[in-house]
Short mmCIF file of N, CA, C and O in Angstrom, two decimals:
data_model
loop_
_atom_site.label_atom_id
_atom_site.label_comp_id
_atom_site.label_asym_id
_atom_site.label_seq_id
_atom_site.Cartn_x
_atom_site.Cartn_y
_atom_site.Cartn_z
N MET A 140 -5.57 -14.10 5.91
CA MET A 140 -4.91 -13.70 4.68
C MET A 140 -5.33 -12.27 4.34
O MET A 140 -6.48 -11.89 4.49
N ASN A 141 -4.39 -11.50 3.86
CA ASN A 141 -4.66 -10.12 3.49
C ASN A 141 -5.29 -10.06 2.11
O ASN A 141 -4.87 -10.74 1.19
N LYS A 142 -6.28 -9.22 1.99
CA LYS A 142 -7.02 -9.11 0.73
C LYS A 142 -6.14 -8.46 -0.34
O LYS A 142 -5.56 -7.41 -0.11
N PRO A 143 -6.03 -9.08 -1.52
CA PRO A 143 -5.26 -8.47 -2.59
C PRO A 143 -6.02 -7.31 -3.21
O PRO A 143 -7.24 -7.36 -3.36
N SER A 144 -5.29 -6.28 -3.58
CA SER A 144 -5.90 -5.12 -4.24
C SER A 144 -5.92 -5.38 -5.75
O SER A 144 -5.24 -6.28 -6.24
N PRO A 145 -6.65 -4.58 -6.49
CA PRO A 145 -6.63 -4.73 -7.95
C PRO A 145 -5.42 -4.06 -8.60
O PRO A 145 -5.34 -3.98 -9.81
N TYR A 146 -4.46 -3.62 -7.79
CA TYR A 146 -3.32 -2.85 -8.29
C TYR A 146 -2.02 -3.64 -8.20
O TYR A 146 -1.88 -4.55 -7.40
N THR A 147 -1.06 -3.24 -9.03
CA THR A 147 0.29 -3.81 -8.99
C THR A 147 1.29 -2.67 -8.82
O THR A 147 1.00 -1.53 -9.15
N ASP A 148 2.48 -3.02 -8.30
CA ASP A 148 3.51 -1.99 -8.16
C ASP A 148 4.26 -1.82 -9.49
O ASP A 148 3.89 -2.44 -10.50
N ALA A 149 5.28 -0.99 -9.50
CA ALA A 149 6.02 -0.69 -10.73
C ALA A 149 6.69 -1.93 -11.31
O ALA A 149 6.92 -2.00 -12.51
N ALA A 150 6.97 -2.93 -10.48
CA ALA A 150 7.62 -4.16 -10.95
C ALA A 150 6.60 -5.23 -11.35
O ALA A 150 6.99 -6.33 -11.73
N GLY A 151 5.31 -4.92 -11.24
CA GLY A 151 4.27 -5.87 -11.64
C GLY A 151 3.80 -6.80 -10.55
O GLY A 151 3.02 -7.72 -10.82
N ARG A 152 4.26 -6.61 -9.31
CA ARG A 152 3.81 -7.47 -8.19
C ARG A 152 2.48 -6.95 -7.65
O ARG A 152 2.28 -5.74 -7.55
N HIS A 153 1.61 -7.87 -7.31
CA HIS A 153 0.32 -7.46 -6.74
C HIS A 153 0.51 -6.82 -5.37
O HIS A 153 1.35 -7.26 -4.59
N ILE A 154 -0.27 -5.80 -5.10
CA ILE A 154 -0.23 -5.11 -3.82
C ILE A 154 -1.40 -5.62 -2.99
O ILE A 154 -2.52 -5.69 -3.48
N CYS A 155 -1.13 -6.00 -1.75
CA CYS A 155 -2.16 -6.54 -0.86
C CYS A 155 -2.35 -5.62 0.34
O CYS A 155 -1.49 -4.78 0.64
N GLU A 156 -3.44 -5.83 1.03
CA GLU A 156 -3.74 -5.07 2.25
C GLU A 156 -2.62 -5.29 3.27
O GLU A 156 -2.11 -6.40 3.41
N LEU A 157 -2.21 -4.25 3.93
CA LEU A 157 -1.17 -4.20 4.96
C LEU A 157 0.25 -4.32 4.43
O LEU A 157 1.19 -4.39 5.20
N ASP A 158 0.43 -4.34 3.10
CA ASP A 158 1.78 -4.31 2.54
C ASP A 158 2.40 -2.94 2.83
O ASP A 158 1.71 -1.93 2.86
N ALA A 159 3.71 -2.93 3.01
CA ALA A 159 4.45 -1.67 3.10
C ALA A 159 4.97 -1.38 1.70
O ALA A 159 5.55 -2.24 1.05
N ILE A 160 4.72 -0.16 1.23
CA ILE A 160 5.21 0.24 -0.09
C ILE A 160 6.11 1.45 0.06
O ILE A 160 5.97 2.23 1.00
N GLU A 161 7.04 1.57 -0.86
CA GLU A 161 7.93 2.72 -0.87
C GLU A 161 7.77 3.43 -2.22
O GLU A 161 7.74 2.78 -3.27
N VAL A 162 7.64 4.74 -2.17
CA VAL A 162 7.49 5.53 -3.39
C VAL A 162 8.70 6.44 -3.54
O VAL A 162 9.66 6.34 -2.78
N LYS A 163 8.65 7.34 -4.49
CA LYS A 163 9.78 8.24 -4.74
C LYS A 163 10.30 8.89 -3.47
O LYS A 163 9.53 9.18 -2.56
N TYR A 164 11.59 9.11 -3.45
CA TYR A 164 12.27 9.81 -2.36
C TYR A 164 12.22 9.07 -1.03
O TYR A 164 12.42 9.65 0.02
N GLY A 165 11.93 7.78 -1.05
CA GLY A 165 11.96 6.96 0.15
C GLY A 165 10.74 7.05 1.06
O GLY A 165 10.77 6.54 2.17
N TYR A 166 9.68 7.69 0.60
CA TYR A 166 8.47 7.75 1.43
C TYR A 166 7.84 6.37 1.52
O TYR A 166 7.69 5.68 0.51
N ARG A 167 7.47 5.98 2.74
CA ARG A 167 6.85 4.67 2.96
C ARG A 167 5.42 4.82 3.43
O ARG A 167 5.11 5.70 4.23
N TYR A 168 4.59 3.92 2.94
CA TYR A 168 3.18 3.90 3.30
C TYR A 168 2.75 2.47 3.57
O TYR A 168 3.37 1.53 3.08
N THR A 169 1.68 2.32 4.32
CA THR A 169 1.05 1.02 4.53
C THR A 169 -0.28 1.05 3.80
O THR A 169 -1.01 2.03 3.87
N VAL A 170 -0.59 -0.04 3.12
CA VAL A 170 -1.80 -0.13 2.31
C VAL A 170 -2.97 -0.58 3.19
O VAL A 170 -2.86 -1.54 3.94
N HIS A 171 -4.08 0.14 3.07
CA HIS A 171 -5.29 -0.21 3.82
C HIS A 171 -6.50 -0.20 2.90
O HIS A 171 -6.54 0.56 1.93
N ARG A 172 -7.48 -1.01 3.23
CA ARG A 172 -8.73 -1.04 2.49
C ARG A 172 -9.85 -0.66 3.44
O ARG A 172 -9.99 -1.23 4.51
N ASP A 173 -10.64 0.32 3.06
CA ASP A 173 -11.78 0.75 3.87
C ASP A 173 -12.91 -0.24 3.65
O ASP A 173 -13.43 -0.38 2.54
N ALA A 174 -13.29 -0.94 4.71
CA ALA A 174 -14.33 -1.96 4.60
C ALA A 174 -15.69 -1.38 4.24
O ALA A 174 -16.51 -2.04 3.61
N ALA A 175 -15.95 -0.16 4.61
CA ALA A 175 -17.25 0.45 4.36
C ALA A 175 -17.47 0.79 2.88
O ALA A 175 -18.53 0.51 2.33
N ASP A 176 -16.47 1.40 2.25
CA ASP A 176 -16.67 1.80 0.86
C ASP A 176 -15.74 1.10 -0.13
O ASP A 176 -15.85 1.31 -1.33
N GLY A 177 -14.83 0.25 0.35
CA GLY A 177 -13.96 -0.53 -0.52
C GLY A 177 -12.80 0.23 -1.14
O GLY A 177 -12.12 -0.29 -2.00
N ARG A 178 -12.55 1.45 -0.70
CA ARG A 178 -11.45 2.24 -1.25
C ARG A 178 -10.10 1.76 -0.72
O ARG A 178 -9.98 1.41 0.45
N TRP A 179 -9.11 1.80 -1.58
CA TRP A 179 -7.75 1.44 -1.22
C TRP A 179 -6.96 2.71 -1.00
O TRP A 179 -6.93 3.59 -1.85
N THR A 180 -6.30 2.81 0.17
CA THR A 180 -5.51 3.99 0.48
C THR A 180 -4.14 3.59 1.00
O THR A 180 -3.94 2.50 1.51
N ALA A 181 -3.20 4.51 0.86
CA ALA A 181 -1.87 4.36 1.42
C ALA A 181 -1.76 5.38 2.55
O ALA A 181 -2.08 6.55 2.37
N VAL A 182 -1.32 4.91 3.72
CA VAL A 182 -1.26 5.75 4.91
C VAL A 182 0.18 5.79 5.41
O VAL A 182 0.84 4.76 5.51
N ASP A 183 0.67 7.00 5.73
CA ASP A 183 2.04 7.11 6.23
C ASP A 183 2.12 6.65 7.68
O ASP A 183 1.11 6.32 8.29
N SER A 184 3.31 6.63 8.23
CA SER A 184 3.52 6.11 9.58
C SER A 184 2.85 6.94 10.66
O SER A 184 2.55 6.44 11.74
N THR A 185 2.60 8.22 10.39
CA THR A 185 1.93 9.06 11.39
C THR A 185 0.42 8.88 11.37
O THR A 185 -0.26 9.21 12.34
N GLY A 186 -0.10 8.39 10.26
CA GLY A 186 -1.54 8.22 10.12
C GLY A 186 -2.25 9.48 9.67
O GLY A 186 -3.46 9.48 9.46
N HIS A 187 -1.51 10.56 9.50
CA HIS A 187 -2.11 11.84 9.11
C HIS A 187 -2.20 12.03 7.60
O HIS A 187 -3.02 12.80 7.13
N HIS A 188 -1.32 11.37 6.86
CA HIS A 188 -1.29 11.56 5.41
C HIS A 188 -1.82 10.31 4.73
O HIS A 188 -1.27 9.23 4.89
N ARG A 189 -2.88 10.49 3.97
CA ARG A 189 -3.49 9.40 3.23
C ARG A 189 -3.57 9.80 1.76
O ARG A 189 -3.82 10.94 1.44
N ILE A 190 -3.36 8.80 0.90
CA ILE A 190 -3.44 9.06 -0.53
C ILE A 190 -4.06 7.82 -1.19
O ILE A 190 -3.84 6.69 -0.73
N ALA A 191 -4.82 8.05 -2.24
CA ALA A 191 -5.43 6.94 -2.96
C ALA A 191 -4.33 6.06 -3.55
O ALA A 191 -3.39 6.55 -4.17
N LEU A 192 -4.44 4.76 -3.33
CA LEU A 192 -3.42 3.83 -3.80
C LEU A 192 -3.23 3.91 -5.31
O LEU A 192 -2.11 3.82 -5.80
N GLU A 193 -4.29 4.12 -6.04
CA GLU A 193 -4.19 4.18 -7.50
C GLU A 193 -3.25 5.29 -8.00
O GLU A 193 -2.68 5.19 -9.07
N ARG A 194 -3.06 6.32 -7.19
CA ARG A 194 -2.17 7.42 -7.58
C ARG A 194 -0.69 7.06 -7.42
O ARG A 194 0.18 7.72 -7.99
N LEU A 195 -0.39 6.03 -6.63
CA LEU A 195 1.00 5.67 -6.33
C LEU A 195 1.52 4.47 -7.10
O LEU A 195 2.72 4.23 -7.11
N THR A 196 0.65 3.69 -7.70
CA THR A 196 1.07 2.39 -8.25
C THR A 196 2.16 2.49 -9.29
O THR A 196 3.02 1.62 -9.37
N ARG A 197 2.18 3.54 -10.07
CA ARG A 197 3.20 3.70 -11.11
C ARG A 197 4.58 3.93 -10.51
O ARG A 197 5.60 3.67 -11.14
N TYR A 198 4.63 4.45 -9.29
CA TYR A 198 5.90 4.86 -8.69
C TYR A 198 6.30 4.04 -7.47
O TYR A 198 7.32 4.32 -6.86
N CYS A 199 5.51 3.07 -7.07
CA CYS A 199 5.79 2.39 -5.80
C CYS A 199 6.40 1.01 -6.00
O CYS A 199 6.36 0.44 -7.09
N GLU A 200 6.94 0.50 -4.90
CA GLU A 200 7.51 -0.83 -4.86
C GLU A 200 7.12 -1.46 -3.52
O GLU A 200 7.23 -0.81 -2.48
N VAL A 201 6.66 -2.70 -3.57
CA VAL A 201 6.34 -3.41 -2.33
C VAL A 201 7.66 -3.75 -1.65
O VAL A 201 8.51 -4.40 -2.24
N VAL A 202 7.83 -3.29 -0.41
CA VAL A 202 9.10 -3.53 0.30
C VAL A 202 8.93 -4.49 1.46
O VAL A 202 9.92 -5.05 1.93
N GLN A 203 7.71 -4.69 1.93
CA GLN A 203 7.51 -5.61 3.04
C GLN A 203 6.08 -6.11 3.01
O GLN A 203 5.14 -5.35 2.84
N ARG A 204 5.94 -7.42 3.20
CA ARG A 204 4.63 -8.04 3.30
C ARG A 204 4.50 -8.65 4.69
O ARG A 204 5.45 -9.24 5.19
N PRO A 205 3.32 -8.52 5.31
CA PRO A 205 3.14 -9.21 6.58
C PRO A 205 3.14 -10.71 6.35
O PRO A 205 2.73 -11.17 5.28
N ASP A 206 3.63 -11.48 7.32
CA ASP A 206 3.66 -12.92 7.15
C ASP A 206 2.25 -13.49 7.22
O ASP A 206 1.35 -12.92 7.83
N ALA A 207 2.04 -14.62 6.59
CA ALA A 207 0.72 -15.22 6.48
C ALA A 207 0.20 -15.75 7.83
O ALA A 207 -1.00 -15.80 8.05
N SER A 208 1.10 -16.10 8.73
CA SER A 208 0.66 -16.68 10.01
C SER A 208 0.20 -15.63 11.00
O SER A 208 -0.49 -15.93 11.96
N GLY A 209 0.63 -14.38 10.78
CA GLY A 209 0.24 -13.30 11.68
C GLY A 209 1.08 -13.24 12.95
O GLY A 209 0.78 -12.49 13.86
N THR A 210 2.17 -14.03 13.01
CA THR A 210 3.00 -14.05 14.20
C THR A 210 4.06 -12.94 14.20
O THR A 210 4.64 -12.65 15.22
N GLY A 211 4.32 -12.39 13.02
CA GLY A 211 5.33 -11.35 12.93
C GLY A 211 6.74 -11.88 12.83
O GLY A 211 7.70 -11.15 12.86
N VAL A 212 6.89 -13.19 12.71
CA VAL A 212 8.22 -13.81 12.63
C VAL A 212 8.58 -14.08 11.19
O VAL A 212 7.81 -14.48 10.39
#
């Protein structure tokens, strides 16, 4: 099970680890939690752009959640 973050999206849904979120202008990020320091970050598809999740929560929407079984189906 993916760890839930302390944040919610603009619609009030809880954001969890590995969720795909979409922010203004169609930018998509994947949510990650750093196990060492506990920080929540949003990472783009290239892996080069990271932003603190708390900065995006007001503008984001959860668009995809990984399935609970981990099969990808």
